[in-house]
């Protein structure tokens, strides 16, 4: 099934994300986590694509398994920054052969020391055009409520986002955010700019505060004071932090659904118990 059909239904959608292992040693444990999350029957599941394509075989295998054995719609991430056109063509053929119909098309982070001019793909919209010309896929893209870290300003960022959508992007998934007002403000700005595609809100339940502070510093995601207080109080107690992180994420999701955002994607980080707790917390809201 196409993700666009799922997220435009009247019923709210809740999806989860898994990431592939870096080495074969942890492949089985990632597959086991994927299966456990799939048993929750989420609206769909996304599988990330390692920077530079290093883990692309695992990503493909996990996405194929989701569809063929676990009967959950997969959204395969695909990044182009380290690829050439022949490699992208190869990836698209393999995705199609495995019955995968949905791609989140990304540029990826430019490797340190690499000149952008030396790359075959410079921006995600070029990949999106390529996938659209290939045909048959529902294409999503990434968006940044607090602007992409490379952007000179949010006005330019939204302008480039519009170009990306016009290239063939049918829906957008947001970078994580911890203050819903930032998302509501972003929604207003993109709709004003004429971007009309559905937006899936990306929510990260924080269970590891050290990791999240590092990610937020790189991505430019703001940590509200209310959230920082929680980390200050519970950050050294893993069980309490996990409970607080799930409660915070749940509150964000309830507020998003109540304010007209109909699709939420949880960055579940290969943690089935976190995914399950969030889903249980909102089971009646999801109509289950
Ligand atoms: P783009 O949309 O190309 O934007 C990159 C920058 O270029 C932005 O600053 C934008 O304003 C600017 N820009 C865009 N178009 C133009 C233009 N025409 N002219 C000038 N400037 C332009 N990375 C991975 O490696 N694997 C993953 O699986 C992965 N999944 C992700 C999922 C989500 C939901 C998100 C939000 C990010 C994900 N990333 C992933 C990270 C992503 O690859 C990086 O943030 C990357 O730096 C930008 O990718 P993009 O597709 O948003 O790029």
Tab-separated table of C-alpha atoms and ligand atoms in Angstrom:
chain	number	residue	atom	x	y	z
A	1	UNK	CA	0.000	0.000	0.000
A	2	UNK	CA	1.112	3.574	-0.669
A	3	UNK	CA	1.923	5.712	2.394
A	4	UNK	CA	-0.026	8.626	0.912
A	5	UNK	CA	-3.216	6.517	1.048
A	6	UNK	CA	-2.556	5.625	4.693
A	7	UNK	CA	-1.852	9.128	5.977
A	8	UNK	CA	-4.758	10.773	4.189
A	9	UNK	CA	-7.367	8.496	5.764
A	10	UNK	CA	-9.678	10.026	8.345
A	11	UNK	CA	-8.245	7.783	11.076
A	12	UNK	CA	-5.028	9.092	12.731
A	13	UNK	CA	-1.916	7.179	11.692
A	14	UNK	CA	0.969	6.112	13.916
A	15	UNK	CA	4.135	4.726	12.345
A	16	UNK	CA	7.509	3.597	13.700
A	17	UNK	CA	11.105	3.701	12.510
A	18	UNK	CA	13.911	1.156	12.620
A	19	UNK	CA	17.528	1.565	11.568
A	20	UNK	CA	19.742	-1.140	10.025
A	21	UNK	CA	22.725	-2.663	11.828
A	22	UNK	CA	26.240	-1.466	10.974
A	23	UNK	CA	27.597	-5.024	10.876
A	24	UNK	CA	26.240	-8.521	10.307
A	25	UNK	CA	26.838	-9.321	14.002
A	26	UNK	CA	23.751	-7.360	15.084
A	27	UNK	CA	21.549	-8.137	12.057
A	28	UNK	CA	19.535	-10.811	13.858
A	29	UNK	CA	18.824	-8.578	16.859
A	30	UNK	CA	17.651	-5.727	14.593
A	31	UNK	CA	15.385	-8.199	12.723
A	32	UNK	CA	13.965	-9.405	16.043
A	33	UNK	CA	13.266	-5.794	17.153
A	34	UNK	CA	11.670	-5.046	13.771
A	35	UNK	CA	9.400	-8.081	14.081
A	36	UNK	CA	8.320	-7.096	17.593
A	37	UNK	CA	7.436	-3.580	16.445
A	38	UNK	CA	5.644	-4.973	13.377
A	39	UNK	CA	3.456	-7.105	15.686
A	40	UNK	CA	1.974	-3.840	16.993
A	41	UNK	CA	0.415	-3.427	13.492
A	42	UNK	CA	1.547	0.174	12.976
A	43	UNK	CA	0.193	2.190	10.043
A	44	UNK	CA	3.583	1.673	8.320
A	45	UNK	CA	7.246	1.330	9.284
A	46	UNK	CA	10.232	3.212	7.932
A	47	UNK	CA	13.724	1.766	7.543
A	48	UNK	CA	16.587	4.270	7.521
A	49	UNK	CA	19.492	4.193	5.068
A	50	UNK	CA	23.014	4.394	6.487
A	51	UNK	CA	25.035	7.458	5.518
A	52	UNK	CA	26.894	6.775	2.283
A	53	UNK	CA	24.822	3.671	1.568
A	54	UNK	CA	27.102	1.535	3.761
A	55	UNK	CA	24.179	-0.454	5.160
A	56	UNK	CA	21.947	-0.429	2.083
A	57	UNK	CA	21.745	-4.231	1.774
A	58	UNK	CA	20.475	-4.523	5.347
A	59	UNK	CA	17.973	-1.682	4.807
A	60	UNK	CA	16.594	-3.447	1.755
A	61	UNK	CA	16.424	-6.836	3.485
A	62	UNK	CA	14.596	-5.368	6.510
A	63	UNK	CA	12.123	-3.435	4.354
A	64	UNK	CA	11.468	-6.508	2.170
A	65	UNK	CA	10.936	-8.665	5.250
A	66	UNK	CA	8.449	-6.158	6.629
A	67	UNK	CA	6.360	-6.399	3.514
A	68	UNK	CA	6.725	-10.043	2.517
A	69	UNK	CA	6.704	-11.784	5.921
A	70	UNK	CA	5.291	-9.303	8.432
A	71	UNK	CA	2.667	-7.674	6.169
A	72	UNK	CA	3.455	-4.139	7.335
A	73	UNK	CA	3.802	-1.409	4.712
A	74	UNK	CA	7.476	-0.397	4.499
A	75	UNK	CA	8.801	3.094	3.784
A	76	UNK	CA	12.389	2.646	2.592
A	77	UNK	CA	14.711	5.623	3.106
A	78	UNK	CA	17.147	6.251	0.256
A	79	UNK	CA	19.912	8.863	0.246
A	80	UNK	CA	21.840	10.052	-2.792
A	81	UNK	CA	24.776	12.098	-1.511
A	82	UNK	CA	27.352	9.346	-1.883
A	83	UNK	CA	25.795	7.667	-4.923
A	84	UNK	CA	25.932	7.998	-8.674
A	85	UNK	CA	23.028	7.590	-11.089
A	86	UNK	CA	23.834	3.945	-11.859
A	87	UNK	CA	23.782	3.073	-8.146
A	88	UNK	CA	20.458	4.860	-7.607
A	89	UNK	CA	19.002	3.059	-10.610
A	90	UNK	CA	20.206	-0.241	-9.134
A	91	UNK	CA	18.626	0.570	-5.759
A	92	UNK	CA	15.300	1.530	-7.366
A	93	UNK	CA	15.199	-1.697	-9.393
A	94	UNK	CA	15.874	-3.771	-6.264
A	95	UNK	CA	13.215	-1.938	-4.241
A	96	UNK	CA	10.692	-2.557	-6.999
A	97	UNK	CA	11.662	-6.226	-7.335
A	98	UNK	CA	11.032	-6.668	-3.604
A	99	UNK	CA	7.557	-5.109	-3.840
A	100	UNK	CA	8.458	-1.908	-1.961
A	101	UNK	CA	6.251	0.983	-3.069
A	102	UNK	CA	7.305	3.837	-0.763
A	103	UNK	CA	10.567	5.786	-0.615
A	104	UNK	CA	11.641	8.617	1.686
A	105	UNK	CA	14.036	10.396	-0.684
A	106	UNK	CA	16.926	12.132	1.064
A	107	UNK	CA	20.088	13.877	0.143
A	108	UNK	CA	22.046	12.665	3.202
A	109	UNK	CA	24.730	14.630	5.026
A	110	UNK	CA	27.665	15.731	2.899
A	111	UNK	CA	30.741	13.849	4.172
A	112	UNK	CA	33.283	16.066	5.964
A	113	UNK	CA	35.963	17.360	3.578
A	114	UNK	CA	33.911	16.598	0.450
A	115	UNK	CA	33.226	19.473	-1.992
A	116	UNK	CA	29.540	19.650	-2.938
A	117	UNK	CA	30.528	20.409	-6.556
A	118	UNK	CA	32.281	17.033	-6.866
A	119	UNK	CA	29.059	15.123	-6.155
A	120	UNK	CA	26.660	13.732	-8.736
A	121	UNK	CA	23.626	14.645	-6.582
A	122	UNK	CA	23.614	17.902	-4.609
A	123	UNK	CA	20.062	18.083	-3.254
A	124	UNK	CA	17.201	15.716	-2.521
A	125	UNK	CA	14.999	17.188	-5.270
A	126	UNK	CA	17.377	15.695	-7.901
A	127	UNK	CA	16.829	12.226	-6.419
A	128	UNK	CA	13.076	12.841	-6.252
A	129	UNK	CA	13.006	13.723	-9.968
A	130	UNK	CA	14.945	10.535	-10.704
A	131	UNK	CA	12.511	8.378	-8.707
A	132	UNK	CA	9.497	10.095	-10.286
A	133	UNK	CA	10.905	9.418	-13.760
A	134	UNK	CA	11.550	5.786	-12.794
A	135	UNK	CA	7.849	5.539	-11.868
A	136	UNK	CA	5.650	3.491	-9.547
A	137	UNK	CA	6.798	4.781	-6.145
A	138	UNK	CA	5.058	6.970	-3.577
A	139	UNK	CA	7.762	9.522	-2.711
A	140	UNK	CA	8.225	11.334	0.595
A	141	UNK	CA	10.822	13.879	1.665
A	142	UNK	CA	12.279	15.350	4.855
A	143	UNK	CA	11.439	18.767	6.280
A	144	UNK	CA	12.782	20.814	9.154
A	145	UNK	CA	10.410	22.860	11.377
A	146	UNK	CA	13.471	24.596	12.870
A	147	UNK	CA	15.195	24.886	9.441
A	148	UNK	CA	17.905	22.626	8.083
A	149	UNK	CA	21.272	23.407	9.757
A	150	UNK	CA	22.841	24.377	6.401
A	151	UNK	CA	20.114	26.929	5.619
A	152	UNK	CA	20.953	30.623	5.639
A	153	UNK	CA	17.408	31.357	6.872
A	154	UNK	CA	13.985	29.752	7.274
A	155	UNK	CA	12.491	31.693	4.350
A	156	UNK	CA	15.018	30.191	1.906
A	157	UNK	CA	14.579	26.750	3.474
A	158	UNK	CA	10.803	26.835	2.864
A	159	UNK	CA	11.399	28.061	-0.699
A	160	UNK	CA	13.669	25.088	-1.428
A	161	UNK	CA	11.162	22.793	0.267
A	162	UNK	CA	8.524	23.998	-2.172
A	163	UNK	CA	10.813	23.174	-5.101
A	164	UNK	CA	11.396	19.726	-3.588
A	165	UNK	CA	7.647	19.086	-3.298
A	166	UNK	CA	7.071	20.279	-6.871
A	167	UNK	CA	9.690	17.769	-8.030
A	168	UNK	CA	7.347	14.931	-7.038
A	169	UNK	CA	7.267	14.659	-3.277
A	170	UNK	CA	3.812	13.505	-2.113
A	171	UNK	CA	4.297	13.895	1.640
A	172	UNK	CA	6.843	15.226	4.138
A	173	UNK	CA	8.167	13.834	7.403
A	174	UNK	CA	9.563	16.290	9.923
A	175	UNK	CA	12.791	16.308	11.834
A	176	UNK	CA	12.130	15.676	15.544
A	177	UNK	CA	10.992	18.626	17.636
A	178	UNK	CA	10.158	18.982	21.321
A	179	UNK	CA	7.869	22.001	21.255
A	180	UNK	CA	4.643	21.530	19.268
A	181	UNK	CA	4.268	25.277	18.758
A	182	UNK	CA	7.343	25.141	16.525
A	183	UNK	CA	5.527	22.615	14.317
A	184	UNK	CA	2.287	24.649	14.247
A	185	UNK	CA	4.243	27.744	13.258
A	186	UNK	CA	6.045	25.788	10.521
A	187	UNK	CA	2.734	24.419	9.202
A	188	UNK	CA	1.406	27.951	8.925
A	189	UNK	CA	4.512	29.122	7.034
A	190	UNK	CA	4.589	26.248	4.550
A	191	UNK	CA	0.841	26.470	3.821
A	192	UNK	CA	1.280	30.228	3.261
A	193	UNK	CA	4.077	29.382	0.813
A	194	UNK	CA	1.698	27.089	-1.091
A	195	UNK	CA	3.011	23.706	0.089
A	196	UNK	CA	-0.118	21.583	0.422
A	197	UNK	CA	1.151	17.983	0.821
A	198	UNK	CA	0.446	16.071	4.078
A	199	UNK	CA	3.046	16.468	6.827
A	200	UNK	CA	3.910	13.580	9.136
A	201	UNK	CA	5.162	14.822	12.527
A	202	UNK	CA	8.363	13.074	13.689
A	203	UNK	CA	8.442	12.467	17.449
A	204	UNK	CA	11.429	11.170	19.385
A	205	UNK	CA	10.777	9.568	22.785
A	206	UNK	CA	13.940	10.459	24.674
A	207	UNK	CA	15.389	7.597	26.675
A	208	UNK	CA	19.071	8.560	26.448
A	209	UNK	CA	19.571	12.255	27.298
A	210	UNK	CA	23.305	12.356	26.459
A	211	UNK	CA	22.649	11.046	22.955
A	212	UNK	CA	19.762	13.459	22.411
A	213	UNK	CA	21.752	16.516	23.504
A	214	UNK	CA	24.436	15.596	20.948
A	215	UNK	CA	21.892	15.010	18.152
A	216	UNK	CA	20.080	18.272	18.948
A	217	UNK	CA	23.328	20.245	18.911
A	218	UNK	CA	24.111	18.904	15.402
A	219	UNK	CA	20.584	19.229	14.005
A	220	UNK	CA	19.735	22.606	15.575
A	221	UNK	CA	16.689	21.177	17.391
A	222	UNK	CA	15.737	23.323	20.392
A	223	UNK	CA	15.329	21.705	23.796
A	224	UNK	CA	12.583	23.598	25.702
A	225	UNK	CA	13.192	24.426	29.343
A	226	UNK	CA	10.351	22.129	30.422
A	227	UNK	CA	12.123	19.263	28.661
A	228	UNK	CA	15.556	20.214	30.098
A	229	UNK	CA	14.108	20.154	33.632
A	230	UNK	CA	12.958	16.574	33.056
A	231	UNK	CA	16.428	15.590	31.852
A	232	UNK	CA	18.069	17.391	34.802
A	233	UNK	CA	15.827	15.549	37.239
A	234	UNK	CA	15.768	12.033	35.722
A	235	UNK	CA	18.733	11.904	33.319
A	236	UNK	CA	20.908	9.832	35.650
A	237	UNK	CA	18.174	7.259	36.336
A	238	UNK	CA	17.626	5.262	33.102
A	239	UNK	CA	14.307	3.680	34.147
A	240	UNK	CA	12.844	6.998	35.341
A	241	UNK	CA	14.193	8.817	32.274
A	242	UNK	CA	12.579	6.282	29.957
A	243	UNK	CA	9.239	6.669	31.702
A	244	UNK	CA	9.466	10.469	31.580
A	245	UNK	CA	10.605	10.423	27.908
A	246	UNK	CA	7.650	8.219	26.904
A	247	UNK	CA	5.232	10.425	28.881
A	248	UNK	CA	6.616	13.586	27.215
A	249	UNK	CA	6.361	12.049	23.726
A	250	UNK	CA	2.817	10.800	24.468
A	251	UNK	CA	1.744	14.287	25.543
A	252	UNK	CA	3.182	15.759	22.341
A	253	UNK	CA	1.330	13.182	20.216
A	254	UNK	CA	-2.027	13.701	21.964
A	255	UNK	CA	-1.688	17.459	21.434
A	256	UNK	CA	-0.726	17.003	17.751
A	257	UNK	CA	-3.744	14.789	16.996
A	258	UNK	CA	-6.012	17.210	18.895
A	259	UNK	CA	-4.728	20.069	16.749
A	260	UNK	CA	-5.334	18.504	13.368
A	261	UNK	CA	-2.034	16.751	12.625
A	262	UNK	CA	-3.285	13.363	11.488
A	263	UNK	CA	-0.033	11.422	11.058
A	264	UNK	CA	2.726	10.895	13.623
A	265	UNK	CA	5.957	8.989	13.050
A	266	UNK	CA	7.806	7.787	16.139
A	267	UNK	CA	11.594	7.559	16.030
A	268	UNK	CA	11.443	4.297	17.931
A	269	UNK	CA	15.192	3.558	17.605
A	270	UNK	CA	14.786	-0.256	17.403
A	271	UNK	CA	13.121	-0.295	20.844
A	272	UNK	CA	9.901	-2.375	20.686
A	273	UNK	CA	8.941	-1.770	24.331
A	274	UNK	CA	9.089	2.017	23.808
A	275	UNK	CA	6.958	1.741	20.655
A	276	UNK	CA	4.463	-0.513	22.477
A	277	UNK	CA	4.124	1.800	25.478
A	278	UNK	CA	3.445	4.826	23.283
A	279	UNK	CA	0.903	2.940	21.210
A	280	UNK	CA	-0.875	1.631	24.326
A	281	UNK	CA	-0.978	5.130	25.820
A	282	UNK	CA	-3.007	6.381	22.853
A	283	UNK	CA	-4.895	3.229	21.842
A	284	UNK	CA	-8.373	4.800	22.116
A	285	UNK	CA	-7.188	7.931	20.312
A	286	UNK	CA	-6.038	5.695	17.464
A	287	UNK	CA	-9.431	3.958	17.533
A	288	UNK	CA	-8.015	0.529	18.379
B	1	LIG	P1	17.648	18.671	0.934
B	1	LIG	O1	16.173	18.719	0.867
B	1	LIG	O2	18.401	18.590	-0.342
B	1	LIG	O3	18.131	19.955	1.767
B	1	LIG	C1	19.483	20.071	2.207
B	1	LIG	C2	19.842	21.546	2.329
B	1	LIG	O4	19.963	22.125	1.023
B	1	LIG	C3	18.824	22.409	3.064
B	1	LIG	O5	19.537	23.401	3.778
B	1	LIG	C4	17.998	23.057	1.947
B	1	LIG	O6	17.449	24.306	2.329
B	1	LIG	C5	19.061	23.208	0.867
B	1	LIG	N1	18.500	23.104	-0.482
B	1	LIG	C6	17.578	22.225	-0.922
B	1	LIG	N2	17.340	22.396	-2.230
B	1	LIG	C7	18.156	23.395	-2.630
B	1	LIG	C8	18.372	24.037	-3.896
B	1	LIG	N3	17.667	23.686	-4.988
B	1	LIG	N4	19.305	25.025	-3.976
B	1	LIG	C9	20.009	25.414	-2.865
B	1	LIG	N5	19.815	24.849	-1.641
B	1	LIG	C10	18.908	23.856	-1.535
B	1	LIG	N6	20.007	10.719	6.543
B	1	LIG	C11	20.497	9.522	6.158
B	1	LIG	O7	21.681	9.423	5.787
B	1	LIG	N7	19.706	8.389	6.153
B	1	LIG	C12	18.402	8.418	6.530
B	1	LIG	O8	17.723	7.379	6.516
B	1	LIG	C13	17.841	9.689	6.941
B	1	LIG	N8	16.533	9.789	7.288
B	1	LIG	C14	16.012	11.033	7.615
B	1	LIG	C15	14.630	11.130	7.892
B	1	LIG	C16	14.072	12.359	8.237
B	1	LIG	C17	12.591	12.461	8.518
B	1	LIG	C18	14.913	13.517	8.325
B	1	LIG	C19	14.320	14.851	8.724
B	1	LIG	C20	16.268	13.427	8.026
B	1	LIG	C21	16.834	12.188	7.660
B	1	LIG	N9	18.202	12.059	7.333
B	1	LIG	C22	18.704	10.831	6.954
B	1	LIG	C23	19.104	13.227	7.427
B	1	LIG	C24	19.221	13.986	6.088
B	1	LIG	O9	19.831	13.167	5.120
B	1	LIG	C25	20.081	15.241	6.343
B	1	LIG	O10	19.379	16.153	7.174
B	1	LIG	C26	20.613	15.943	5.104
B	1	LIG	O11	21.601	16.895	5.517
B	1	LIG	C27	19.580	16.699	4.285
B	1	LIG	O12	18.789	15.852	3.587
B	1	LIG	P2	17.465	16.402	2.820
B	1	LIG	O13	16.934	15.279	2.064
B	1	LIG	O14	16.597	17.117	3.776
B	1	LIG	O15	18.184	17.465	1.836
